[in-house]
PDB file of C-alpha atoms in Angstrom:
ATOM      1  CA  UNK D 259     109.127 101.138 133.533  1.00  0.00           C
ATOM      2  CA  UNK D 260     107.179  98.589 131.377  1.00  0.00           C
ATOM      3  CA  UNK D 261     107.477  94.950 132.061  1.00  0.00           C
ATOM      4  CA  UNK D 262     106.904  94.473 128.279  1.00  0.00           C
ATOM      5  CA  UNK D 263     109.907  94.161 125.991  1.00  0.00           C
ATOM      6  CA  UNK D 264     110.751  97.310 123.995  1.00  0.00           C
ATOM      7  CA  UNK D 265     110.254  96.010 120.391  1.00  0.00           C
ATOM      8  CA  UNK D 266     110.384  98.603 117.693  1.00  0.00           C
ATOM      9  CA  UNK D 267     107.006  99.293 115.946  1.00  0.00           C
ATOM     10  CA  UNK D 268     108.554  98.408 112.571  1.00  0.00           C
ATOM     11  CA  UNK D 269     109.775  95.088 113.875  1.00  0.00           C
ATOM     12  CA  UNK D 270     106.350  94.196 115.082  1.00  0.00           C
ATOM     13  CA  UNK D 271     104.705  95.068 112.026  1.00  0.00           C
ATOM     14  CA  UNK D 272     107.267  93.141 109.990  1.00  0.00           C
ATOM     15  CA  UNK D 273     106.771  90.072 112.201  1.00  0.00           C
ATOM     16  CA  UNK D 274     103.109  90.223 111.838  1.00  0.00           C
ATOM     17  CA  UNK D 275     103.201  90.371 108.027  1.00  0.00           C
ATOM     18  CA  UNK D 276     105.849  87.671 107.740  1.00  0.00           C
ATOM     19  CA  UNK D 277     104.137  85.303 110.185  1.00  0.00           C
ATOM     20  CA  UNK D 278     100.871  85.637 108.356  1.00  0.00           C
ATOM     21  CA  UNK D 279     102.518  84.733 104.987  1.00  0.00           C
ATOM     22  CA  UNK D 280     104.441  81.827 106.585  1.00  0.00           C
ATOM     23  CA  UNK D 281     101.279  80.442 108.465  1.00  0.00           C
ATOM     24  CA  UNK D 282      99.319  80.735 105.081  1.00  0.00           C
ATOM     25  CA  UNK D 283     102.062  78.938 103.194  1.00  0.00           C
ATOM     26  CA  UNK D 284     102.341  76.272 105.980  1.00  0.00           C
ATOM     27  CA  UNK D 285      98.609  75.561 106.279  1.00  0.00           C
ATOM     28  CA  UNK D 286      98.262  75.360 102.356  1.00  0.00           C
ATOM     29  CA  UNK D 287     101.260  73.475 101.543  1.00  0.00           C
ATOM     30  CA  UNK D 288     102.106  71.128 104.543  1.00  0.00           C
ATOM     31  CA  UNK D 289     100.440  67.727 104.874  1.00  0.00           C
ATOM     32  CA  UNK D 290      98.892  68.426 108.185  1.00  0.00           C
ATOM     33  CA  UNK D 291      95.574  66.808 109.436  1.00  0.00           C
ATOM     34  CA  UNK D 292      92.587  69.015 110.072  1.00  0.00           C
ATOM     35  CA  UNK D 293      92.926  68.861 113.989  1.00  0.00           C
ATOM     36  CA  UNK D 294      96.691  69.832 113.730  1.00  0.00           C
ATOM     37  CA  UNK D 295      95.857  72.738 111.456  1.00  0.00           C
ATOM     38  CA  UNK D 296      93.081  73.845 113.796  1.00  0.00           C
ATOM     39  CA  UNK D 297      95.330  73.702 116.953  1.00  0.00           C
ATOM     40  CA  UNK D 298      97.942  75.616 115.072  1.00  0.00           C
ATOM     41  CA  UNK D 299      95.557  78.464 114.151  1.00  0.00           C
ATOM     42  CA  UNK D 300      94.193  78.428 117.615  1.00  0.00           C
ATOM     43  CA  UNK D 301      97.652  78.681 119.095  1.00  0.00           C
ATOM     44  CA  UNK D 302      98.629  81.507 116.798  1.00  0.00           C
ATOM     45  CA  UNK D 303      95.616  83.633 117.671  1.00  0.00           C
ATOM     46  CA  UNK D 304      96.763  84.784 121.116  1.00  0.00           C
ATOM     47  CA  UNK D 305     100.217  85.282 119.915  1.00  0.00           C
ATOM     48  CA  UNK D 306      99.236  87.432 116.842  1.00  0.00           C
ATOM     49  CA  UNK D 307      96.818  89.327 119.211  1.00  0.00           C
ATOM     50  CA  UNK D 308      99.521  90.143 121.598  1.00  0.00           C
ATOM     51  CA  UNK D 309     101.759  91.390 118.797  1.00  0.00           C
ATOM     52  CA  UNK D 310      98.992  93.618 117.437  1.00  0.00           C
ATOM     53  CA  UNK D 311      98.406  94.923 121.016  1.00  0.00           C
ATOM     54  CA  UNK D 312     102.157  95.702 121.477  1.00  0.00           C
ATOM     55  CA  UNK D 313     102.133  97.297 118.083  1.00  0.00           C
ATOM     56  CA  UNK D 314      99.112  99.454 118.935  1.00  0.00           C
ATOM     57  CA  UNK D 315     100.732 100.565 122.238  1.00  0.00           C
ATOM     58  CA  UNK D 316     103.677 101.874 120.541  1.00  0.00           C
ATOM     59  CA  UNK D 317     101.850 104.123 117.961  1.00  0.00           C
ATOM     60  CA  UNK D 318     101.541 107.822 118.580  1.00  0.00           C
ATOM     61  CA  UNK D 319      98.198 109.423 118.564  1.00  0.00           C
ATOM     62  CA  UNK D 320      98.388 110.606 114.847  1.00  0.00           C
ATOM     63  CA  UNK D 321      99.023 107.013 113.772  1.00  0.00           C
ATOM     64  CA  UNK D 322      96.256 105.670 115.813  1.00  0.00           C
ATOM     65  CA  UNK D 323      93.825 108.093 114.340  1.00  0.00           C
ATOM     66  CA  UNK D 324      94.973 107.231 110.853  1.00  0.00           C
ATOM     67  CA  UNK D 325      94.286 103.620 111.537  1.00  0.00           C
ATOM     68  CA  UNK D 326      90.924 104.206 113.014  1.00  0.00           C
ATOM     69  CA  UNK D 327      89.878 106.477 110.327  1.00  0.00           C
ATOM     70  CA  UNK D 328      91.209 104.207 107.463  1.00  0.00           C
ATOM     71  CA  UNK D 329      89.560 101.073 108.981  1.00  0.00           C
ATOM     72  CA  UNK D 330      86.217 102.873 109.406  1.00  0.00           C
ATOM     73  CA  UNK D 331      86.038 104.406 106.036  1.00  0.00           C
ATOM     74  CA  UNK D 332      88.129 102.061 103.984  1.00  0.00           C
ATOM     75  CA  UNK D 333      86.781  98.950 105.575  1.00  0.00           C
ATOM     76  CA  UNK D 334      83.128 100.062 105.156  1.00  0.00           C
ATOM     77  CA  UNK D 335      83.769 101.167 101.632  1.00  0.00           C
ATOM     78  CA  UNK D 336      85.564  97.744 100.888  1.00  0.00           C
ATOM     79  CA  UNK D 337      82.607  95.878 102.380  1.00  0.00           C
ATOM     80  CA  UNK D 338      80.254  97.837 100.206  1.00  0.00           C
ATOM     81  CA  UNK D 339      82.269  97.216  97.106  1.00  0.00           C
ATOM     82  CA  UNK D 340      82.356  93.343  97.936  1.00  0.00           C
ATOM     83  CA  UNK D 341      78.480  93.368  98.549  1.00  0.00           C
ATOM     84  CA  UNK D 342      77.988  95.243  95.231  1.00  0.00           C
ATOM     85  CA  UNK D 343      80.119  92.788  93.441  1.00  0.00           C
ATOM     86  CA  UNK D 344      78.231  89.931  94.818  1.00  0.00           C
ATOM     87  CA  UNK D 345      74.948  91.394  93.697  1.00  0.00           C
ATOM     88  CA  UNK D 346      76.399  92.148  90.115  1.00  0.00           C
ATOM     89  CA  UNK D 347      77.749  88.666  89.781  1.00  0.00           C
ATOM     90  CA  UNK D 348      74.518  87.019  91.029  1.00  0.00           C
ATOM     91  CA  UNK D 349      72.175  89.164  88.666  1.00  0.00           C
ATOM     92  CA  UNK D 350      74.398  89.089  85.653  1.00  0.00           C
ATOM     93  CA  UNK D 351      74.824  85.178  85.534  1.00  0.00           C
ATOM     94  CA  UNK D 352      78.611  85.674  85.412  1.00  0.00           C
ATOM     95  CA  UNK D 353      80.369  82.346  85.952  1.00  0.00           C
ATOM     96  CA  UNK D 354      83.873  82.844  86.987  1.00  0.00           C
ATOM     97  CA  UNK D 355      84.083  80.124  89.688  1.00  0.00           C
ATOM     98  CA  UNK D 356      84.765  76.383  88.806  1.00  0.00           C
ATOM     99  CA  UNK D 357      81.630  74.424  88.458  1.00  0.00           C
ATOM    100  CA  UNK D 358      80.947  71.942  91.247  1.00  0.00           C
ATOM    101  CA  UNK D 359      83.038  73.920  93.749  1.00  0.00           C
ATOM    102  CA  UNK D 360      82.147  72.689  97.281  1.00  0.00           C
ATOM    103  CA  UNK D 361      79.919  74.932  99.508  1.00  0.00           C
ATOM    104  CA  UNK D 362      82.747  75.422 101.986  1.00  0.00           C
ATOM    105  CA  UNK D 363      85.175  76.620  99.425  1.00  0.00           C
ATOM    106  CA  UNK D 364      82.463  78.959  98.093  1.00  0.00           C
ATOM    107  CA  UNK D 365      82.020  80.497 101.632  1.00  0.00           C
ATOM    108  CA  UNK D 366      85.717  80.751 102.142  1.00  0.00           C
ATOM    109  CA  UNK D 367      85.960  82.534  98.638  1.00  0.00           C
ATOM    110  CA  UNK D 368      83.317  84.902  99.605  1.00  0.00           C
ATOM    111  CA  UNK D 369      84.761  85.644 103.105  1.00  0.00           C
ATOM    112  CA  UNK D 370      88.298  86.113 101.435  1.00  0.00           C
ATOM    113  CA  UNK D 371      86.778  88.574  98.719  1.00  0.00           C
ATOM    114  CA  UNK D 372      85.263  90.758 101.506  1.00  0.00           C
ATOM    115  CA  UNK D 373      88.464  90.646 103.537  1.00  0.00           C
ATOM    116  CA  UNK D 374      90.658  91.557 100.578  1.00  0.00           C
ATOM    117  CA  UNK D 375      88.353  94.388  99.585  1.00  0.00           C
ATOM    118  CA  UNK D 376      88.441  95.787 102.989  1.00  0.00           C
ATOM    119  CA  UNK D 377      92.178  95.549 103.410  1.00  0.00           C
ATOM    120  CA  UNK D 378      92.723  97.231 100.053  1.00  0.00           C
ATOM    121  CA  UNK D 379      90.382 100.084 100.719  1.00  0.00           C
ATOM    122  CA  UNK D 380      91.803 100.390 104.162  1.00  0.00           C
ATOM    123  CA  UNK D 381      95.353 100.850 102.664  1.00  0.00           C
ATOM    124  CA  UNK D 382      94.146 103.393 100.090  1.00  0.00           C
ATOM    125  CA  UNK D 383      92.386 105.527 102.633  1.00  0.00           C
ATOM    126  CA  UNK D 384      95.316 105.106 105.200  1.00  0.00           C
ATOM    127  CA  UNK D 385      97.695 106.496 102.548  1.00  0.00           C
ATOM    128  CA  UNK D 386      95.270 109.291 101.539  1.00  0.00           C
ATOM    129  CA  UNK D 387      94.926 110.175 105.249  1.00  0.00           C
ATOM    130  CA  UNK D 388      98.671 110.646 105.601  1.00  0.00           C
ATOM    131  CA  UNK D 389      99.161 112.424 102.236  1.00  0.00           C
ATOM    132  CA  UNK D 390      96.357 114.890 103.110  1.00  0.00           C
ATOM    133  CA  UNK D 391      98.147 115.750 106.235  1.00  0.00           C
ATOM    134  CA  UNK D 392     101.576 116.137 104.931  1.00  0.00           C
TER     135      UNK D 392
END
């Protein structure tokens, strides 16, 4: 018998999604000082990591394989797309960011672009993996 609580997989996945959205809203909208924001993020990392670990432990082998396959291929393709987009934007002289944007915000934008591309491609490959096996 496991000492861990028996939480359904769908509940863990939902909790992760909702907590991510709420933290994003809280960090963006609340008037918190930088040290408070940093401590909040550092406190949430182990909690969310534990929730991810519990979620992973509850998955069967097929679901685990789907996630691994989708992250490897979808994440790699997404990163490639983000890199290609960066080269195209640099070489073409496209200006879609506000002029005078601080360097820290530019870095955050680039990292976010890579993460979004990876997650979108991951989701597409994950869905394709399941549809191909149904």
